Amino acid sequence: MSNTKPKLFPGKRWYGRRHGRKLRQGRQSLVDNLLPKLRVPLPISKKATVDLAEFFNKTPKAIWMEIGFGSGEHLAALAAKNPSIGFVGCEPFINGVASLLTTINEKKLENIRIFDDDVRLLIPNLRDACLERLFIFFADPW
């Protein structure tokens, strides 16, 4: 029996980083305590459909997604200007996630949810036509 971990996407490599410098205590606390409340989880079944609207306290008028939000400046600014829209940010880099969590906490943004893994895991489970807008800026690898 092999001890190697199976590849999630055979033939596709992961190029980005998952971790950078160690998080400061305040940001680590947000990752430990706030992220679980805002996280979009993967469904247990690979065939299950994810309804993104169910992760928001109020049903959003529409859902917009940003893939690879970096530190979350763009996503947070959009969310602040559009409180009736639900935003889903997808970013596997934990330091960027921690940065966005800091902004969410400071600005009391309630319309952002986070998928903190490779978006290629989530997309196959999304309902057809569930996103009104999709933002991808400066995608890795550059």
Tab-separated table of N, CA and C in Angstrom:
chain	number	residue	atom	x	y	z
A	1	MET	N	0.840	-1.189	0.000
A	1	MET	CA	0.000	0.000	0.000
A	1	MET	C	0.880	1.245	0.000
A	2	SER	N	0.525	2.200	-0.805
A	2	SER	CA	1.328	3.400	-0.962
A	2	SER	C	1.028	4.412	0.136
A	3	ASN	N	2.063	5.121	0.581
A	3	ASN	CA	1.895	6.179	1.586
A	3	ASN	C	1.727	7.545	0.943
A	4	THR	N	1.715	7.609	-0.372
A	4	THR	CA	1.579	8.913	-1.036
A	4	THR	C	0.124	9.352	-1.027
A	5	LYS	N	-0.049	10.628	-0.875
A	5	LYS	CA	-1.387	11.221	-0.863
A	5	LYS	C	-1.903	11.299	-2.300
A	6	PRO	N	-3.156	10.889	-2.546
A	6	PRO	CA	-3.671	10.969	-3.916
A	6	PRO	C	-3.805	12.418	-4.364
A	7	LYS	N	-3.565	12.655	-5.639
A	7	LYS	CA	-3.695	14.004	-6.184
A	7	LYS	C	-5.163	14.341	-6.366
A	8	LEU	N	-5.532	15.560	-5.991
A	8	LEU	CA	-6.907	16.007	-6.150
A	8	LEU	C	-7.261	16.185	-7.611
A	9	PHE	N	-6.308	16.678	-8.377
A	9	PHE	CA	-6.547	16.954	-9.786
A	9	PHE	C	-5.420	16.322	-10.584
A	10	PRO	N	-5.557	15.061	-10.949
A	10	PRO	CA	-4.488	14.407	-11.709
A	10	PRO	C	-4.127	15.228	-12.944
A	11	GLY	N	-2.839	15.426	-13.141
A	11	GLY	CA	-2.378	16.180	-14.301
A	11	GLY	C	-2.333	17.681	-14.076
A	12	LYS	N	-2.844	18.168	-12.937
A	12	LYS	CA	-2.831	19.600	-12.643
A	12	LYS	C	-1.993	19.830	-11.393
A	13	ARG	N	-1.024	20.724	-11.505
A	13	ARG	CA	-0.146	21.007	-10.376
A	13	ARG	C	-0.671	22.181	-9.579
A	14	TRP	N	-0.296	22.223	-8.321
A	14	TRP	CA	-0.572	23.362	-7.456
A	14	TRP	C	0.666	24.231	-7.442
A	15	TYR	N	0.550	25.496	-7.834
A	15	TYR	CA	1.699	26.382	-7.918
A	15	TYR	C	1.768	27.392	-6.777
A	16	GLY	N	0.664	27.710	-6.178
A	16	GLY	CA	0.633	28.771	-5.176
A	16	GLY	C	1.104	28.314	-3.805
A	17	ARG	N	1.262	29.295	-2.921
A	17	ARG	CA	1.627	29.003	-1.531
A	17	ARG	C	0.363	28.889	-0.701
A	18	ARG	N	0.406	28.075	0.321
A	18	ARG	CA	-0.700	27.958	1.268
A	18	ARG	C	-0.414	28.767	2.535
A	19	HIS	N	0.863	28.912	2.875
A	19	HIS	CA	1.258	29.616	4.099
A	19	HIS	C	2.428	30.543	3.805
A	20	GLY	N	2.471	31.640	4.527
A	20	GLY	CA	3.599	32.561	4.471
A	20	GLY	C	4.211	32.621	5.868
A	21	ARG	N	4.459	33.830	6.317
A	21	ARG	CA	4.991	33.998	7.678
A	21	ARG	C	3.967	33.555	8.709
A	22	LYS	N	4.453	33.215	9.873
A	22	LYS	CA	3.573	32.827	10.967
A	22	LYS	C	2.629	33.987	11.288
A	23	LEU	N	1.356	33.658	11.490
A	23	LEU	CA	0.360	34.685	11.797
A	23	LEU	C	0.554	35.239	13.197
A	24	ARG	N	0.323	36.561	13.320
A	24	ARG	CA	0.343	37.165	14.656
A	24	ARG	C	-0.836	36.630	15.452
A	25	GLN	N	-0.780	36.756	16.751
A	25	GLN	CA	-1.785	36.184	17.644
A	25	GLN	C	-3.205	36.646	17.311
A	26	GLY	N	-3.393	37.928	17.026
A	26	GLY	CA	-4.722	38.451	16.721
A	26	GLY	C	-5.292	37.851	15.446
A	27	ARG	N	-4.465	37.748	14.432
A	27	ARG	CA	-4.932	37.164	13.170
A	27	ARG	C	-5.168	35.668	13.314
A	28	GLN	N	-4.312	34.988	14.076
A	28	GLN	CA	-4.525	33.557	14.289
A	28	GLN	C	-5.837	33.326	15.032
A	29	SER	N	-6.158	34.212	15.962
A	29	SER	CA	-7.427	34.115	16.681
A	29	SER	C	-8.620	34.266	15.735
A	30	LEU	N	-8.514	35.184	14.761
A	30	LEU	CA	-9.582	35.349	13.777
A	30	LEU	C	-9.719	34.097	12.905
A	31	VAL	N	-8.605	33.503	12.520
A	31	VAL	CA	-8.643	32.269	11.725
A	31	VAL	C	-9.298	31.154	12.539
A	32	ASP	N	-8.968	31.092	13.821
A	32	ASP	CA	-9.504	30.028	14.676
A	32	ASP	C	-10.975	30.236	15.029
A	33	ASN	N	-11.399	31.481	15.192
A	33	ASN	CA	-12.742	31.746	15.717
A	33	ASN	C	-13.734	32.342	14.716
A	34	LEU	N	-13.278	33.237	13.845
A	34	LEU	CA	-14.192	33.871	12.896
A	34	LEU	C	-14.316	33.071	11.599
A	35	LEU	N	-13.220	32.549	11.101
A	35	LEU	CA	-13.259	31.805	9.847
A	35	LEU	C	-14.259	30.649	9.867
A	36	PRO	N	-14.338	29.851	10.918
A	36	PRO	CA	-15.337	28.761	10.904
A	36	PRO	C	-16.778	29.256	10.732
A	37	LYS	N	-17.064	30.477	11.160
A	37	LYS	CA	-18.419	31.039	11.020
A	37	LYS	C	-18.687	31.533	9.601
A	38	LEU	N	-17.625	31.853	8.866
A	38	LEU	CA	-17.764	32.426	7.528
A	38	LEU	C	-17.393	31.447	6.420
A	39	ARG	N	-16.888	30.295	6.788
A	39	ARG	CA	-16.383	29.331	5.815
A	39	ARG	C	-17.500	28.689	4.999
A	40	VAL	N	-17.270	28.580	3.693
A	40	VAL	CA	-18.130	27.806	2.804
A	40	VAL	C	-17.520	26.409	2.772
A	41	PRO	N	-18.217	25.421	3.330
A	41	PRO	CA	-17.640	24.072	3.363
A	41	PRO	C	-17.921	23.318	2.069
A	42	LEU	N	-17.077	22.356	1.805
A	42	LEU	CA	-17.347	21.447	0.695
A	42	LEU	C	-18.432	20.475	1.122
A	43	PRO	N	-19.282	20.067	0.201
A	43	PRO	CA	-20.290	19.059	0.564
A	43	PRO	C	-19.617	17.711	0.815
A	44	ILE	N	-20.261	16.896	1.608
A	44	ILE	CA	-19.715	15.573	1.920
A	44	ILE	C	-19.688	14.701	0.671
A	45	SER	N	-20.730	14.772	-0.117
A	45	SER	CA	-20.821	13.991	-1.346
A	45	SER	C	-20.296	14.814	-2.522
A	46	LYS	N	-19.502	14.175	-3.384
A	46	LYS	CA	-18.978	14.874	-4.560
A	46	LYS	C	-20.084	15.260	-5.535
A	47	LYS	N	-21.251	14.609	-5.433
A	47	LYS	CA	-22.356	14.892	-6.347
A	47	LYS	C	-23.350	15.894	-5.773
A	48	ALA	N	-23.165	16.296	-4.518
A	48	ALA	CA	-24.089	17.241	-3.889
A	48	ALA	C	-23.892	18.640	-4.462
A	49	THR	N	-24.961	19.390	-4.506
A	49	THR	CA	-24.925	20.759	-5.014
A	49	THR	C	-24.855	21.735	-3.845
A	50	VAL	N	-24.003	22.721	-3.980
A	50	VAL	CA	-23.840	23.749	-2.956
A	50	VAL	C	-24.712	24.946	-3.320
A	51	ASP	N	-25.570	25.357	-2.390
A	51	ASP	CA	-26.368	26.569	-2.553
A	51	ASP	C	-25.690	27.663	-1.731
A	52	LEU	N	-24.946	28.525	-2.383
A	52	LEU	CA	-24.163	29.541	-1.682
A	52	LEU	C	-25.025	30.479	-0.848
A	53	ALA	N	-26.236	30.749	-1.281
A	53	ALA	CA	-27.115	31.672	-0.563
A	53	ALA	C	-27.423	31.196	0.850
A	54	GLU	N	-27.387	29.896	1.080
A	54	GLU	CA	-27.728	29.367	2.405
A	54	GLU	C	-26.684	29.699	3.471
A	55	PHE	N	-25.517	30.164	3.077
A	55	PHE	CA	-24.467	30.474	4.039
A	55	PHE	C	-24.555	31.894	4.590
A	56	PHE	N	-25.514	32.671	4.096
A	56	PHE	CA	-25.678	34.060	4.547
A	56	PHE	C	-26.854	34.163	5.511
A	57	ASN	N	-26.748	35.081	6.474
A	57	ASN	CA	-27.825	35.285	7.447
A	57	ASN	C	-29.091	35.788	6.774
A	58	LYS	N	-28.934	36.683	5.808
A	58	LYS	CA	-30.052	37.200	5.007
A	58	LYS	C	-29.833	36.732	3.578
A	59	THR	N	-30.900	36.320	2.907
A	59	THR	CA	-30.764	35.878	1.529
A	59	THR	C	-30.291	37.048	0.674
A	60	PRO	N	-29.125	36.909	0.033
A	60	PRO	CA	-28.606	38.020	-0.765
A	60	PRO	C	-29.369	38.208	-2.069
A	61	LYS	N	-29.357	39.443	-2.556
A	61	LYS	CA	-29.992	39.781	-3.830
A	61	LYS	C	-29.318	39.026	-4.979
A	62	ALA	N	-28.019	38.845	-4.877
A	62	ALA	CA	-27.215	38.121	-5.871
A	62	ALA	C	-25.940	37.664	-5.172
A	63	ILE	N	-25.212	36.795	-5.846
A	63	ILE	CA	-23.932	36.345	-5.296
A	63	ILE	C	-22.834	36.636	-6.296
A	64	TRP	N	-21.783	37.277	-5.787
A	64	TRP	CA	-20.599	37.570	-6.569
A	64	TRP	C	-19.442	36.815	-5.940
A	65	MET	N	-18.538	36.332	-6.759
A	65	MET	CA	-17.401	35.563	-6.260
A	65	MET	C	-16.100	36.174	-6.767
A	66	GLU	N	-15.099	36.177	-5.890
A	66	GLU	CA	-13.753	36.556	-6.299
A	66	GLU	C	-12.840	35.377	-6.034
A	67	ILE	N	-12.158	34.955	-7.079
A	67	ILE	CA	-11.223	33.837	-6.980
A	67	ILE	C	-9.822	34.408	-6.859
A	68	GLY	N	-9.120	34.010	-5.800
A	68	GLY	CA	-7.775	34.515	-5.574
A	68	GLY	C	-7.791	35.947	-5.093
A	69	PHE	N	-8.425	36.199	-3.943
A	69	PHE	CA	-8.616	37.580	-3.485
A	69	PHE	C	-7.382	38.190	-2.842
A	70	GLY	N	-6.297	37.452	-2.724
A	70	GLY	CA	-5.068	38.014	-2.149
A	70	GLY	C	-5.286	38.403	-0.704
A	71	SER	N	-5.159	39.675	-0.388
A	71	SER	CA	-5.402	40.168	0.970
A	71	SER	C	-6.835	40.647	1.169
A	72	GLY	N	-7.627	40.624	0.111
A	72	GLY	CA	-9.049	40.911	0.230
A	72	GLY	C	-9.475	42.355	0.112
A	73	GLU	N	-8.567	43.247	-0.311
A	73	GLU	CA	-8.925	44.664	-0.384
A	73	GLU	C	-10.087	44.906	-1.346
A	74	HIS	N	-10.006	44.337	-2.535
A	74	HIS	CA	-11.051	44.529	-3.539
A	74	HIS	C	-12.368	43.935	-3.063
A	75	LEU	N	-12.314	42.734	-2.560
A	75	LEU	CA	-13.513	42.047	-2.088
A	75	LEU	C	-14.190	42.822	-0.959
A	76	ALA	N	-13.420	43.277	0.008
A	76	ALA	CA	-13.979	44.035	1.133
A	76	ALA	C	-14.586	45.359	0.673
A	77	ALA	N	-13.921	46.032	-0.269
A	77	ALA	CA	-14.456	47.304	-0.772
A	77	ALA	C	-15.778	47.080	-1.501
A	78	LEU	N	-15.850	46.042	-2.320
A	78	LEU	CA	-17.114	45.728	-3.005
A	78	LEU	C	-18.218	45.394	-2.001
A	79	ALA	N	-17.884	44.602	-1.003
A	79	ALA	CA	-18.870	44.193	-0.002
A	79	ALA	C	-19.399	45.396	0.774
A	80	ALA	N	-18.514	46.328	1.102
A	80	ALA	CA	-18.933	47.526	1.835
A	80	ALA	C	-19.872	48.391	0.990
A	81	LYS	N	-19.626	48.464	-0.315
A	81	LYS	CA	-20.446	49.289	-1.206
A	81	LYS	C	-21.741	48.605	-1.630
A	82	ASN	N	-21.818	47.281	-1.471
A	82	ASN	CA	-22.978	46.514	-1.938
A	82	ASN	C	-23.489	45.580	-0.838
A	83	PRO	N	-24.087	46.125	0.217
A	83	PRO	CA	-24.487	45.295	1.352
A	83	PRO	C	-25.593	44.278	1.055
A	84	SER	N	-26.323	44.438	-0.030
A	84	SER	CA	-27.383	43.481	-0.355
A	84	SER	C	-26.879	42.306	-1.201
A	85	ILE	N	-25.614	42.367	-1.600
A	85	ILE	CA	-24.998	41.302	-2.397
A	85	ILE	C	-24.235	40.373	-1.464
A	86	GLY	N	-24.302	39.079	-1.724
A	86	GLY	CA	-23.491	38.108	-0.983
A	86	GLY	C	-22.192	37.881	-1.739
A	87	PHE	N	-21.079	37.927	-1.034
A	87	PHE	CA	-19.766	37.755	-1.643
A	87	PHE	C	-19.125	36.480	-1.135
A	88	VAL	N	-18.540	35.727	-2.057
A	88	VAL	CA	-17.781	34.529	-1.698
A	88	VAL	C	-16.369	34.743	-2.215
A	89	GLY	N	-15.430	34.776	-1.292
A	89	GLY	CA	-14.025	34.912	-1.656
A	89	GLY	C	-13.341	33.568	-1.560
A	90	CYS	N	-12.582	33.228	-2.576
A	90	CYS	CA	-11.870	31.947	-2.627
A	90	CYS	C	-10.375	32.218	-2.626
A	91	GLU	N	-9.684	31.709	-1.616
A	91	GLU	CA	-8.246	31.963	-1.485
A	91	GLU	C	-7.624	30.889	-0.592
A	92	PRO	N	-6.667	30.123	-1.109
A	92	PRO	CA	-6.033	29.087	-0.289
A	92	PRO	C	-4.887	29.598	0.581
A	93	PHE	N	-4.403	30.828	0.340
A	93	PHE	CA	-3.269	31.381	1.080
A	93	PHE	C	-3.759	31.920	2.421
A	94	ILE	N	-3.423	31.229	3.493
A	94	ILE	CA	-3.986	31.529	4.815
A	94	ILE	C	-3.630	32.934	5.291
A	95	ASN	N	-2.484	33.465	4.916
A	95	ASN	CA	-2.132	34.820	5.329
A	95	ASN	C	-3.054	35.851	4.674
A	96	GLY	N	-3.444	35.613	3.427
A	96	GLY	CA	-4.415	36.482	2.771
A	96	GLY	C	-5.786	36.369	3.397
A	97	VAL	N	-6.188	35.151	3.737
A	97	VAL	CA	-7.466	34.923	4.411
A	97	VAL	C	-7.481	35.673	5.741
A	98	ALA	N	-6.381	35.585	6.493
A	98	ALA	CA	-6.294	36.275	7.785
A	98	ALA	C	-6.390	37.779	7.612
A	99	SER	N	-5.806	38.304	6.550
A	99	SER	CA	-5.892	39.745	6.273
A	99	SER	C	-7.338	40.153	6.003
A	100	LEU	N	-8.047	39.373	5.175
A	100	LEU	CA	-9.456	39.683	4.905
A	100	LEU	C	-10.289	39.561	6.179
A	101	LEU	N	-10.030	38.563	6.993
A	101	LEU	CA	-10.771	38.407	8.245
A	101	LEU	C	-10.589	39.627	9.146
A	102	THR	N	-9.390	40.194	9.160
A	102	THR	CA	-9.133	41.405	9.944
A	102	THR	C	-10.018	42.547	9.450
A	103	THR	N	-10.100	42.715	8.140
A	103	THR	CA	-10.933	43.773	7.562
A	103	THR	C	-12.410	43.521	7.843
A	104	ILE	N	-12.851	42.286	7.675
A	104	ILE	CA	-14.251	41.938	7.955
A	104	ILE	C	-14.592	42.278	9.396
A	105	ASN	N	-13.707	41.933	10.305
A	105	ASN	CA	-13.930	42.176	11.728
A	105	ASN	C	-13.944	43.675	12.041
A	106	GLU	N	-12.984	44.412	11.493
A	106	GLU	CA	-12.891	45.849	11.762
A	106	GLU	C	-14.071	46.630	11.181
A	107	LYS	N	-14.488	46.260	9.963
A	107	LYS	CA	-15.556	46.999	9.284
A	107	LYS	C	-16.939	46.386	9.493
A	108	LYS	N	-16.992	45.302	10.256
A	108	LYS	CA	-18.266	44.626	10.572
A	108	LYS	C	-19.025	44.236	9.299
A	109	LEU	N	-18.308	43.695	8.336
A	109	LEU	CA	-18.921	43.263	7.076
A	109	LEU	C	-19.615	41.923	7.298
A	110	GLU	N	-20.885	41.865	6.964
A	110	GLU	CA	-21.673	40.655	7.201
A	110	GLU	C	-22.016	39.901	5.925
A	111	ASN	N	-21.583	40.410	4.784
A	111	ASN	CA	-21.987	39.824	3.509
A	111	ASN	C	-20.839	39.144	2.762
A	112	ILE	N	-19.843	38.664	3.506
A	112	ILE	CA	-18.719	37.938	2.904
A	112	ILE	C	-18.630	36.553	3.515
A	113	ARG	N	-18.433	35.562	2.654
A	113	ARG	CA	-18.138	34.198	3.083
A	113	ARG	C	-16.853	33.786	2.382
A	114	ILE	N	-16.151	32.819	2.962
A	114	ILE	CA	-14.811	32.470	2.477
A	114	ILE	C	-14.700	30.982	2.199
A	115	PHE	N	-14.141	30.670	1.040
A	115	PHE	CA	-13.735	29.308	0.732
A	115	PHE	C	-12.215	29.321	0.745
A	116	ASP	N	-11.616	28.727	1.767
A	116	ASP	CA	-10.176	28.831	1.987
A	116	ASP	C	-9.408	27.611	1.483
A	117	ASP	N	-9.696	27.234	0.255
A	117	ASP	CA	-9.009	26.115	-0.370
A	117	ASP	C	-8.982	26.356	-1.872
A	118	ASP	N	-8.539	25.384	-2.615
A	118	ASP	CA	-8.466	25.476	-4.070
A	118	ASP	C	-9.880	25.513	-4.640
A	119	VAL	N	-10.218	26.561	-5.338
A	119	VAL	CA	-11.570	26.754	-5.860
A	119	VAL	C	-11.988	25.627	-6.805
A	120	ARG	N	-11.022	24.925	-7.387
A	120	ARG	CA	-11.352	23.813	-8.283
A	120	ARG	C	-12.073	22.684	-7.547
A	121	LEU	N	-12.006	22.694	-6.229
A	121	LEU	CA	-12.758	21.716	-5.433
A	121	LEU	C	-14.227	22.105	-5.317
A	122	LEU	N	-14.499	23.393	-5.278
A	122	LEU	CA	-15.851	23.908	-5.064
A	122	LEU	C	-16.670	24.024	-6.350
A	123	ILE	N	-16.056	24.488	-7.410
A	123	ILE	CA	-16.795	24.804	-8.641
A	123	ILE	C	-17.655	23.655	-9.171
A	124	PRO	N	-17.187	22.418	-9.184
A	124	PRO	CA	-18.043	21.350	-9.718
A	124	PRO	C	-19.352	21.147	-8.936
A	125	ASN	N	-19.392	21.647	-7.699
A	125	ASN	CA	-20.575	21.465	-6.858
A	125	ASN	C	-21.522	22.661	-6.843
A	126	LEU	N	-21.177	23.728	-7.545
A	126	LEU	CA	-22.050	24.905	-7.553
A	126	LEU	C	-23.244	24.680	-8.470
A	127	ARG	N	-24.385	25.254	-8.059
A	127	ARG	CA	-25.576	25.203	-8.917
A	127	ARG	C	-25.301	25.982	-10.193
A	128	ASP	N	-25.925	25.564	-11.276
A	128	ASP	CA	-25.795	26.288	-12.536
A	128	ASP	C	-26.312	27.721	-12.360
A	129	ALA	N	-25.619	28.664	-12.960
A	129	ALA	CA	-26.016	30.077	-12.981
A	129	ALA	C	-26.239	30.668	-11.595
A	130	CYS	N	-25.463	30.222	-10.595
A	130	CYS	CA	-25.655	30.743	-9.237
A	130	CYS	C	-24.879	32.033	-8.986
A	131	LEU	N	-23.936	32.362	-9.851
A	131	LEU	CA	-23.129	33.569	-9.675
A	131	LEU	C	-23.545	34.631	-10.673
A	132	GLU	N	-23.776	35.833	-10.140
A	132	GLU	CA	-24.091	36.938	-11.032
A	132	GLU	C	-22.811	37.545	-11.616
A	133	ARG	N	-21.753	37.582	-10.803
A	133	ARG	CA	-20.474	38.125	-11.256
A	133	ARG	C	-19.340	37.271	-10.691
A	134	LEU	N	-18.257	37.221	-11.452
A	134	LEU	CA	-17.065	36.478	-11.044
A	134	LEU	C	-15.853	37.344	-11.331
A	135	PHE	N	-15.004	37.518	-10.324
A	135	PHE	CA	-13.805	38.335	-10.457
A	135	PHE	C	-12.575	37.445	-10.300
A	136	ILE	N	-11.645	37.564	-11.262
A	136	ILE	CA	-10.355	36.879	-11.179
A	136	ILE	C	-9.306	37.885	-11.637
A	137	PHE	N	-8.494	38.367	-10.706
A	137	PHE	CA	-7.439	39.328	-11.025
A	137	PHE	C	-6.085	38.694	-10.768
A	138	PHE	N	-5.150	38.867	-11.661
A	138	PHE	CA	-3.764	38.458	-11.451
A	138	PHE	C	-3.666	37.017	-10.961
A	139	ALA	N	-4.273	36.124	-11.690
A	139	ALA	CA	-4.317	34.724	-11.278
A	139	ALA	C	-2.907	34.125	-11.229
A	140	ASP	N	-2.665	33.311	-10.191
A	140	ASP	CA	-1.428	32.540	-10.098
A	140	ASP	C	-1.575	31.311	-10.965
A	141	PRO	N	-0.563	30.738	-11.520
A	141	PRO	CA	0.798	31.284	-11.473
A	141	PRO	C	0.964	32.412	-12.487
A	142	TRP	N	1.768	33.395	-12.121
A	142	TRP	CA	1.979	34.527	-12.996
A	142	TRP	C	2.937	34.099	-14.044
